[in-house]
Coordinates of C-alpha atoms in Angstrom, one line a residue:
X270 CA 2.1 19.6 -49.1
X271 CA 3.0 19.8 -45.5
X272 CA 6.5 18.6 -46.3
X273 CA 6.8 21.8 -48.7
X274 CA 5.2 24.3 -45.9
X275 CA 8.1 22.6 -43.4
X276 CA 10.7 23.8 -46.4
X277 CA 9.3 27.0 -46.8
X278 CA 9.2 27.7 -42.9
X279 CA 13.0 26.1 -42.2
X280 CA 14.1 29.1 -45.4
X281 CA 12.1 31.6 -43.6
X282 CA 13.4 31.2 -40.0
X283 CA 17.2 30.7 -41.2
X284 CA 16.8 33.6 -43.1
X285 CA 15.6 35.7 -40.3
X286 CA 17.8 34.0 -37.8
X287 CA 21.1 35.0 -40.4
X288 CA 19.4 38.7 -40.5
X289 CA 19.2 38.7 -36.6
X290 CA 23.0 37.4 -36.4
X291 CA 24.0 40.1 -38.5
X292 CA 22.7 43.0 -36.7
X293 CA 23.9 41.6 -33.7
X294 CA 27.1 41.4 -34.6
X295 CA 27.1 45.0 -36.0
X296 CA 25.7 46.6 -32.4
X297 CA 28.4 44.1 -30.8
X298 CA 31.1 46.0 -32.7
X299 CA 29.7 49.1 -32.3
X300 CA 29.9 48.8 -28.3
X301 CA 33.5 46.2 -28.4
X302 CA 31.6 42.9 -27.6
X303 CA 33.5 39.9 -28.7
X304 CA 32.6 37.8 -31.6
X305 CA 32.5 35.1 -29.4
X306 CA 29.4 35.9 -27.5
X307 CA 28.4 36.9 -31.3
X308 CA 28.5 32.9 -32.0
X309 CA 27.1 31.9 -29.0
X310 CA 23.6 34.0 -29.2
X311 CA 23.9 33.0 -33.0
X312 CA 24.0 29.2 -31.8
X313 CA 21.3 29.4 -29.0
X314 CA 19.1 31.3 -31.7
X315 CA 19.0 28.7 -34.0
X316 CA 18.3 25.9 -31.2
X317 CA 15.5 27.7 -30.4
X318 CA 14.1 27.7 -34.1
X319 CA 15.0 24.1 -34.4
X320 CA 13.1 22.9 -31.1
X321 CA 10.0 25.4 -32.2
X322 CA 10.1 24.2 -35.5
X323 CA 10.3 20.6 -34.7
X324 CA 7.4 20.7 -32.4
X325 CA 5.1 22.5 -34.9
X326 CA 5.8 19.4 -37.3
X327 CA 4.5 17.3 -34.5
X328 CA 1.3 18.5 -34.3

């Protein structure tokens, strides 16, 4: 059971993460960012659902 709720959270906060990345890189375009900083706030984004992730399994 708790191996499924991990799954289900791990879809959910890729999901959102990919959804966050994308709108990000559209207001970067729209103000000449460059894709590289894109990646990079893509990157530390999904760290940070990783590490919270990993710590709720640990409780």
């Amino acid at each position: 059971m708790k191996a499924s709720l991990n799954a289900v959270k791990w879809k959910f906060a890729i999901n959102s993460l990919l959804i966050k990345c994308k709108v990000k890189n559209f207001m970067d375009i729209n103000r000449q960012i460059s894709a590289e900083k894109y990646v990079y706030v893509c990157v530390e984004s999904f760290g940070l659902v990783f590490w919270n992730v990993h710590n709720e399994a640990l409780l």
